[in-house]
PDB file of C-alpha atoms in Angstrom:
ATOM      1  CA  UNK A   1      20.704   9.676  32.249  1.00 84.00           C
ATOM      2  CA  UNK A   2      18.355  12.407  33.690  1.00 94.00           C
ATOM      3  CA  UNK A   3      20.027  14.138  36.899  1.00 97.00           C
ATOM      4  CA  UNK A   4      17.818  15.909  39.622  1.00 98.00           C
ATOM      5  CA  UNK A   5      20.062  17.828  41.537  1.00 98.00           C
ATOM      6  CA  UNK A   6      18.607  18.479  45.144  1.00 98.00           C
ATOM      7  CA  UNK A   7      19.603  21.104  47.413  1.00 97.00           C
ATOM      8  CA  UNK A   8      18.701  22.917  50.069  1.00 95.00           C
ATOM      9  CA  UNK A   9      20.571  25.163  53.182  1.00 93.00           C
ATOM     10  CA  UNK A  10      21.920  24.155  56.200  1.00 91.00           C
ATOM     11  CA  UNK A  11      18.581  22.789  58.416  1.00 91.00           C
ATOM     12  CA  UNK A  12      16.412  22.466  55.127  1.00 93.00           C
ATOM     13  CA  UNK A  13      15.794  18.428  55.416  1.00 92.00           C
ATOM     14  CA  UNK A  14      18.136  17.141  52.428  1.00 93.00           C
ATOM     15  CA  UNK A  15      18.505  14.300  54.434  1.00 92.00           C
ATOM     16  CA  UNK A  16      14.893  13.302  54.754  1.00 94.00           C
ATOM     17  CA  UNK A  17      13.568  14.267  51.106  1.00 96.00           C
ATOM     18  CA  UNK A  18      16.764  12.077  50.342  1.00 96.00           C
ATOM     19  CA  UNK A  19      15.439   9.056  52.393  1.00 96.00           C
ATOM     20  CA  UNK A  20      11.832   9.501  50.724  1.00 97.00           C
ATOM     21  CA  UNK A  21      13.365   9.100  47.238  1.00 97.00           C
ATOM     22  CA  UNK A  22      15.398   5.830  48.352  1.00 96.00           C
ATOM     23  CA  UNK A  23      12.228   4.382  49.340  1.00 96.00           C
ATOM     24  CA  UNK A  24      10.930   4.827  45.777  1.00 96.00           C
ATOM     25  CA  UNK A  25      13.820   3.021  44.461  1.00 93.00           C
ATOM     26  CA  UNK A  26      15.905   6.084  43.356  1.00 96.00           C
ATOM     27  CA  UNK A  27      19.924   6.087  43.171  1.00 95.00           C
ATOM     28  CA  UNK A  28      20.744   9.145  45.300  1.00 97.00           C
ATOM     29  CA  UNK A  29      24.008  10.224  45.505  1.00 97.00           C
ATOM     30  CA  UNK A  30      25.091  12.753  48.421  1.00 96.00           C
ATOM     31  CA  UNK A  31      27.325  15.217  47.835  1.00 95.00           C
ATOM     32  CA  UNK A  32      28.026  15.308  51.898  1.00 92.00           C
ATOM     33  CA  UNK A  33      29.209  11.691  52.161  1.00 95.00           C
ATOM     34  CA  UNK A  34      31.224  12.239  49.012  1.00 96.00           C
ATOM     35  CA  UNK A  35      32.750  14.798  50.605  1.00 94.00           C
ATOM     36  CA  UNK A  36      33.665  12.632  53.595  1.00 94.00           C
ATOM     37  CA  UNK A  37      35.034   9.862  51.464  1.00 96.00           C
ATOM     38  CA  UNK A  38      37.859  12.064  50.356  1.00 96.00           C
ATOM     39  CA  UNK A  39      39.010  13.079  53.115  1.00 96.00           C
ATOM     40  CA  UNK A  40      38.874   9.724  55.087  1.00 96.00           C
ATOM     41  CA  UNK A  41      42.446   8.065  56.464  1.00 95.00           C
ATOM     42  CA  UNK A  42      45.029   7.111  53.552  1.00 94.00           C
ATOM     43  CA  UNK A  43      42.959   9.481  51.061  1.00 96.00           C
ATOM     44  CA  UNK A  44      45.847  12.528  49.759  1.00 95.00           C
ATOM     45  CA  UNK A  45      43.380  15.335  50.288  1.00 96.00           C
ATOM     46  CA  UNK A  46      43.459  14.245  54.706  1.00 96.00           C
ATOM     47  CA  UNK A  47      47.457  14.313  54.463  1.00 95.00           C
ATOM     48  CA  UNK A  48      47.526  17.608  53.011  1.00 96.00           C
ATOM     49  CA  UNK A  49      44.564  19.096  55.335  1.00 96.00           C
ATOM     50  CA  UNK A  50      46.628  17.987  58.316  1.00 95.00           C
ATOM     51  CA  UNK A  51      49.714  19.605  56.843  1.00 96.00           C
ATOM     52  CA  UNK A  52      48.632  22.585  56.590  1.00 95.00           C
ATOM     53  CA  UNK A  53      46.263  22.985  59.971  1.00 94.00           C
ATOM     54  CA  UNK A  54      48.243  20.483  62.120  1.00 93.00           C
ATOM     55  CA  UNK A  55      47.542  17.062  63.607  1.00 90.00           C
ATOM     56  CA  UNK A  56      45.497  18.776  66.155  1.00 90.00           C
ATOM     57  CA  UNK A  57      42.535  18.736  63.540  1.00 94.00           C
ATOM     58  CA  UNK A  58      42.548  14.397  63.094  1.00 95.00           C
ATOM     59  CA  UNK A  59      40.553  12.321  65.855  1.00 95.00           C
ATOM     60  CA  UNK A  60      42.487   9.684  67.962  1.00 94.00           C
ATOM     61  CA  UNK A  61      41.579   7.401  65.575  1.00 95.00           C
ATOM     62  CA  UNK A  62      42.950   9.085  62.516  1.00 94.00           C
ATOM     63  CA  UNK A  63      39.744  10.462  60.783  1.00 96.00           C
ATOM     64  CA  UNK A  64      39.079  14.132  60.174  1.00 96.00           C
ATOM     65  CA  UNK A  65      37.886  16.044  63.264  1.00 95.00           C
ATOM     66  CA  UNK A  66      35.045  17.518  60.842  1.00 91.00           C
ATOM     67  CA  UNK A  67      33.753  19.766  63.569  1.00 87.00           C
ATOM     68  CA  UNK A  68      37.129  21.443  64.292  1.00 91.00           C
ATOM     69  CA  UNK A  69      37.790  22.144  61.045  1.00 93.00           C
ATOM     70  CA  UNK A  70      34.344  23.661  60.227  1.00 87.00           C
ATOM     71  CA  UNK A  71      35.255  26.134  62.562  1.00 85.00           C
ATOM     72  CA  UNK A  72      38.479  27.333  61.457  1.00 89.00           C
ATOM     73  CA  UNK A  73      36.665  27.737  58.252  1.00 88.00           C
ATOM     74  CA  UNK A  74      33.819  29.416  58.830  1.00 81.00           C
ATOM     75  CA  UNK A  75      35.967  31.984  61.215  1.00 84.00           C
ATOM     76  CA  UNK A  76      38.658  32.615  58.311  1.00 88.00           C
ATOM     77  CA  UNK A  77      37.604  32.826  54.317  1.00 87.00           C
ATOM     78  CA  UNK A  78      40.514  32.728  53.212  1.00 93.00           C
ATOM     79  CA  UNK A  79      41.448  29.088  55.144  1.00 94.00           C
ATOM     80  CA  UNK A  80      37.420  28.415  53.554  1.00 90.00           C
ATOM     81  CA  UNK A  81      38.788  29.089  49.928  1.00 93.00           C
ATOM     82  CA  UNK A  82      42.046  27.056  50.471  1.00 96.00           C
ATOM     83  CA  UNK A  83      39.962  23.834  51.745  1.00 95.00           C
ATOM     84  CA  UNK A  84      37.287  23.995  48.910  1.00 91.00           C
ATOM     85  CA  UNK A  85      40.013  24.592  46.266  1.00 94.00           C
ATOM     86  CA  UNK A  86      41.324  21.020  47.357  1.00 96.00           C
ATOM     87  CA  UNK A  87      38.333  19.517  48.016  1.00 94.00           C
ATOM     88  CA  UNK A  88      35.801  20.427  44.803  1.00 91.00           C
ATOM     89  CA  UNK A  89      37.862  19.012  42.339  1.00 93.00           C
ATOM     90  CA  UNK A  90      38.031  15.385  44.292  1.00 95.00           C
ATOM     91  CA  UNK A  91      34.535  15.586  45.243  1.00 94.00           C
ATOM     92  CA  UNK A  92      33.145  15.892  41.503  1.00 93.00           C
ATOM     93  CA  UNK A  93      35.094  13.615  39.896  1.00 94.00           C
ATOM     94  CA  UNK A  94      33.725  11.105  42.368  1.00 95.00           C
ATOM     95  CA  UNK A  95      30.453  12.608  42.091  1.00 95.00           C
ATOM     96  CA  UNK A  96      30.864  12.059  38.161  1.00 95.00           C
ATOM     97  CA  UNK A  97      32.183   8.227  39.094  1.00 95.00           C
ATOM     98  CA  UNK A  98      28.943   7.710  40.800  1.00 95.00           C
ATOM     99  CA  UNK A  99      26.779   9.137  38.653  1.00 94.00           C
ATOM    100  CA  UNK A 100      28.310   6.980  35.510  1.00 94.00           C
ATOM    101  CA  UNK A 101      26.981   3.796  37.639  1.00 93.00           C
ATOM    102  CA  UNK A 102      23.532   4.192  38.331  1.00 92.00           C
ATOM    103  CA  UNK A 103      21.599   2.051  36.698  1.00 89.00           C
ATOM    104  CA  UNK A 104      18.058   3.590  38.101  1.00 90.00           C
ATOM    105  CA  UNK A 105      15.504   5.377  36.382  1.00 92.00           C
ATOM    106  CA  UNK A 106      16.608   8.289  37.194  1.00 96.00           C
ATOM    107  CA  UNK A 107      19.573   9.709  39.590  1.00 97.00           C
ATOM    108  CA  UNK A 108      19.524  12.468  42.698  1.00 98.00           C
ATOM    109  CA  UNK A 109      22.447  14.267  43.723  1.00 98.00           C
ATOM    110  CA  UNK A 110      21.860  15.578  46.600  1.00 97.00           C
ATOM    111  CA  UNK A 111      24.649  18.543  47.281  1.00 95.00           C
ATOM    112  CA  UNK A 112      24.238  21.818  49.842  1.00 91.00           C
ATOM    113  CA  UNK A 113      26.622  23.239  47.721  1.00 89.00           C
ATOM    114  CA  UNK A 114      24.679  22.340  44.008  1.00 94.00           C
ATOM    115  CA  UNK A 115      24.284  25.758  42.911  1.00 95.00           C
ATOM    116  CA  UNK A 116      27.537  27.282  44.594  1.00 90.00           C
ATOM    117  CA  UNK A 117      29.672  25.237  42.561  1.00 88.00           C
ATOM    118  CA  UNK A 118      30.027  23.862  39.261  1.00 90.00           C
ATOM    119  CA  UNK A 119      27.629  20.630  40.180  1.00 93.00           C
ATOM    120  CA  UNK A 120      24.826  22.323  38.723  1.00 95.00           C
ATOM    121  CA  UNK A 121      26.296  21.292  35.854  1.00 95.00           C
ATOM    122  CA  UNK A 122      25.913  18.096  36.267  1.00 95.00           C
ATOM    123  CA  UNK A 123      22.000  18.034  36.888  1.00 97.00           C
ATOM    124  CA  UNK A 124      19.057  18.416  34.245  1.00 96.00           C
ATOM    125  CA  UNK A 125      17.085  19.677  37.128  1.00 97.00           C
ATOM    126  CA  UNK A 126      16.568  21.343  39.935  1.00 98.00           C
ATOM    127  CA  UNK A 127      14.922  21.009  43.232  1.00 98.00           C
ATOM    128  CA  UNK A 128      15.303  23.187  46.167  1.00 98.00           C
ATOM    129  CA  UNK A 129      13.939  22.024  50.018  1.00 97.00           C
ATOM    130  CA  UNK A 130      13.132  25.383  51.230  1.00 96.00           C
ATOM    131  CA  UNK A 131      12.704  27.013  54.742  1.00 94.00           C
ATOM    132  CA  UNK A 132      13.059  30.178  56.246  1.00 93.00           C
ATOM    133  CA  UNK A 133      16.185  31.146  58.431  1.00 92.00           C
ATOM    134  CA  UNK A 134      14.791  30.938  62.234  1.00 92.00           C
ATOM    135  CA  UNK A 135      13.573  27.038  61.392  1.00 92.00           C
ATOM    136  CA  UNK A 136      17.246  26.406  59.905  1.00 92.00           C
ATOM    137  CA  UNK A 137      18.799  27.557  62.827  1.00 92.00           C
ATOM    138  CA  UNK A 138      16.379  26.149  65.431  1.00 91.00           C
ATOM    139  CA  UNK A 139      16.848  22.490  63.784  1.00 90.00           C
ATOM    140  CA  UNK A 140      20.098  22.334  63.237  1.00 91.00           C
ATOM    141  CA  UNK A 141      21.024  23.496  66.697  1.00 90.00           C
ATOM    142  CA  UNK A 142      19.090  20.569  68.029  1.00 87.00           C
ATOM    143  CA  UNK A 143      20.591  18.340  65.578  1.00 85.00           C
ATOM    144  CA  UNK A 144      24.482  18.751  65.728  1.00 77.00           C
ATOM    145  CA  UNK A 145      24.976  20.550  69.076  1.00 77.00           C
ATOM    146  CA  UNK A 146      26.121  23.524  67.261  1.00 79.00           C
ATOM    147  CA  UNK A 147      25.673  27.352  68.664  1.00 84.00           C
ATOM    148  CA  UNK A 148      23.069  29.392  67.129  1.00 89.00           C
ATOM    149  CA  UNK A 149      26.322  32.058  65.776  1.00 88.00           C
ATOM    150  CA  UNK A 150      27.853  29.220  64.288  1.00 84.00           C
ATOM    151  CA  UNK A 151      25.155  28.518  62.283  1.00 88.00           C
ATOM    152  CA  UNK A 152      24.572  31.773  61.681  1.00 90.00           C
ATOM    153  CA  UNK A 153      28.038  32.060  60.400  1.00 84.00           C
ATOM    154  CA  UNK A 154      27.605  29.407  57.970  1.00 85.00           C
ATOM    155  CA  UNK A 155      24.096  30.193  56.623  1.00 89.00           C
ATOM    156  CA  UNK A 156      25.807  33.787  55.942  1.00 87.00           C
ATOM    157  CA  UNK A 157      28.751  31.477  54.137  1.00 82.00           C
ATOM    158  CA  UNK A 158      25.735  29.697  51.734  1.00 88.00           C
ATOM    159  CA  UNK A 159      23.904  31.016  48.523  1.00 92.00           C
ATOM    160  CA  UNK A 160      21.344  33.682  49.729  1.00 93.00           C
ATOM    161  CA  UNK A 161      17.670  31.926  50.183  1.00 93.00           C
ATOM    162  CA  UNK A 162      16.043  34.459  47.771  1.00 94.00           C
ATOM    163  CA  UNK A 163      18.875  33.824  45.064  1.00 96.00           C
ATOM    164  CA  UNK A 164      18.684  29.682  45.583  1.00 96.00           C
ATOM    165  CA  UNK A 165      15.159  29.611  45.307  1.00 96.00           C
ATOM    166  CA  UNK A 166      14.934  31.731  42.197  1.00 97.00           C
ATOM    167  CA  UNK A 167      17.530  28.843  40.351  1.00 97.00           C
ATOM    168  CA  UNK A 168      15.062  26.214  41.567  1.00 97.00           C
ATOM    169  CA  UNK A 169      12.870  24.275  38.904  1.00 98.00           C
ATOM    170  CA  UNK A 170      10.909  22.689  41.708  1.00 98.00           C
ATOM    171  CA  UNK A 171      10.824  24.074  44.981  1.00 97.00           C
ATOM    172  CA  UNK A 172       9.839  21.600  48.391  1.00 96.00           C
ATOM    173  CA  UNK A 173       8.198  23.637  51.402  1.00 94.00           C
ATOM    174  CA  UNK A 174       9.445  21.827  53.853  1.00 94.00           C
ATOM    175  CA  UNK A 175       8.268  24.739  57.109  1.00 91.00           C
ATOM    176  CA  UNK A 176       5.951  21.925  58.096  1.00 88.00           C
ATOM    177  CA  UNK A 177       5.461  18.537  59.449  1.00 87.00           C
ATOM    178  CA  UNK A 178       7.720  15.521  58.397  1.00 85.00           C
ATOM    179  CA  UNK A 179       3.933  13.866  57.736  1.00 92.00           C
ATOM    180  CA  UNK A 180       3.623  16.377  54.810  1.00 93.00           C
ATOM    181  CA  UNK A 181       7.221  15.770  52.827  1.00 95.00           C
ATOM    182  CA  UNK A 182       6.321  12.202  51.602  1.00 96.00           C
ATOM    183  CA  UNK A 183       3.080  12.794  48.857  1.00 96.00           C
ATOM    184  CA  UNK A 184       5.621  15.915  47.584  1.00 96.00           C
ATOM    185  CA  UNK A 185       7.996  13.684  46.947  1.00 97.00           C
ATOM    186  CA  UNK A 186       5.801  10.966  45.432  1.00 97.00           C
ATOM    187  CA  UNK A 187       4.255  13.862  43.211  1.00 97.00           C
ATOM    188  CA  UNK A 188       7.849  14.852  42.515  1.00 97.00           C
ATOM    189  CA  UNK A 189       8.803  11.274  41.730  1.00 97.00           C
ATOM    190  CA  UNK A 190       6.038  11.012  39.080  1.00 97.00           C
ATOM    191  CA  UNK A 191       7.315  14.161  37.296  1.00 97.00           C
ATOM    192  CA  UNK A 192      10.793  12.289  37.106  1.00 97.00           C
ATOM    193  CA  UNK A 193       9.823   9.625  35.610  1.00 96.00           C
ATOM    194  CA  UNK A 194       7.795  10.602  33.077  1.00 95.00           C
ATOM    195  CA  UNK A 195      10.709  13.529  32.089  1.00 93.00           C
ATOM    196  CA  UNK A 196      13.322  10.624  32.487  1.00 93.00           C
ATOM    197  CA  UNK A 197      10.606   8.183  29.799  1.00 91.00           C
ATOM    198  CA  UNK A 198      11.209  11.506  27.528  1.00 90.00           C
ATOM    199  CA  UNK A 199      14.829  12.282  27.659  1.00 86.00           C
ATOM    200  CA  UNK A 200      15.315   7.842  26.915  1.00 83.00           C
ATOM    201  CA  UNK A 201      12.692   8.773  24.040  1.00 83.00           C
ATOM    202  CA  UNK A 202      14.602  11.872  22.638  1.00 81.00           C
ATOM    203  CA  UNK A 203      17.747  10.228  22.555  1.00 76.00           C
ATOM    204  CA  UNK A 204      16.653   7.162  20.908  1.00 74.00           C
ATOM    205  CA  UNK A 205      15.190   9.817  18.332  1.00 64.00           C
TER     206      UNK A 205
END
């Protein structure tokens, strides 16, 4: 199985170089919805979040009020540390689940948090969606209705651009229009495949 891990921070377009790979018929597995599984009603890891921040921080309908509890987060580390502490663990074994599955070519997971945590591990390569800090802010704010500060706060929160790009074996400018991401990713998906032909080809060997 060749892994490309695909990452990016907050406002990069994970999302959209993630769509352009589905199109070509490539299993990609996101790290974000992952993350939403666990923690969806009857799952242990929502019963224990509520315990410890109080039912305040569950919807009317029972599911996680994702917004509310970013910002508890993001305002106190040490509430930050507790929540990934739970959460990591849960997320990667499902991750691993997933990945074990796929029956395509090759396999994308697509993860903000790829080279923060021990996912990287999981990948045979690399590929960071790159932009700078004003255009993370300025799309995301549009996106999710969030405050400028609180995206701020979270950018602050992620792997420094200069240090995620440096881990990167591919790297995606994505500064420009969404007309430009698709022949990247087609030249990207070419590069898989052949590297994916290779690793088949080295094991068999």
């Amino acid at each position: 199985m060749f892994v490309v891990g695909l990452t990016g921070g907050i406002g990069s377009g994970k999302s959209a170089v993630s769509q352009l790979f589905e199109q070509l018929a490539v299993d990609v597995i996101d790290a974000d919805q992952v993350a939403r599984e666990v923690v969806e009603p009857g799952e242990p890891a929502l019963a224990k979040i509520a315990q410890r921040f109080g039912s305040d921080i569950l919807l009317s309908d029972g599911n996680l009020d994702r917004k509310a509890l970013r910002k508890i987060v993001f305002e106190a580390p040490r509430q930050r540390d507790w929540l990934e502490q739970l959460l990591h663990p849960l997320i990667r074994e499902r991750i691993l689940l997933k990945l074990d599955s796929s029956k395509a070519d090759y396999t994308i997971l697509a993860s903000p948090l790829l080279l923060e945590t021990d996912q990287h591990l999981l990948v045979n390569h690399v590929v960071v969606i790159d932009v700078d800090e004003a255009t993370q802010i300025s799309r995301t704010t549009a996106r999710d209705n969030t405050d400028a500060a609180q995206v701020k706060a979270i950018i602050t929160a992620q792997m420094p651009r200069c240090e995620r790009t440096a881990k990167a074996d591919d790297l995606i400018d994505n500064s420009g229009t969404v007309d430009e991401l698709p022949p990247l990713v087609e030249k990207l998906h070419k590069k898989f495949l052949q590297k994916a032909q290779q690793e088949r080809e080295s094991d068999l060997g």
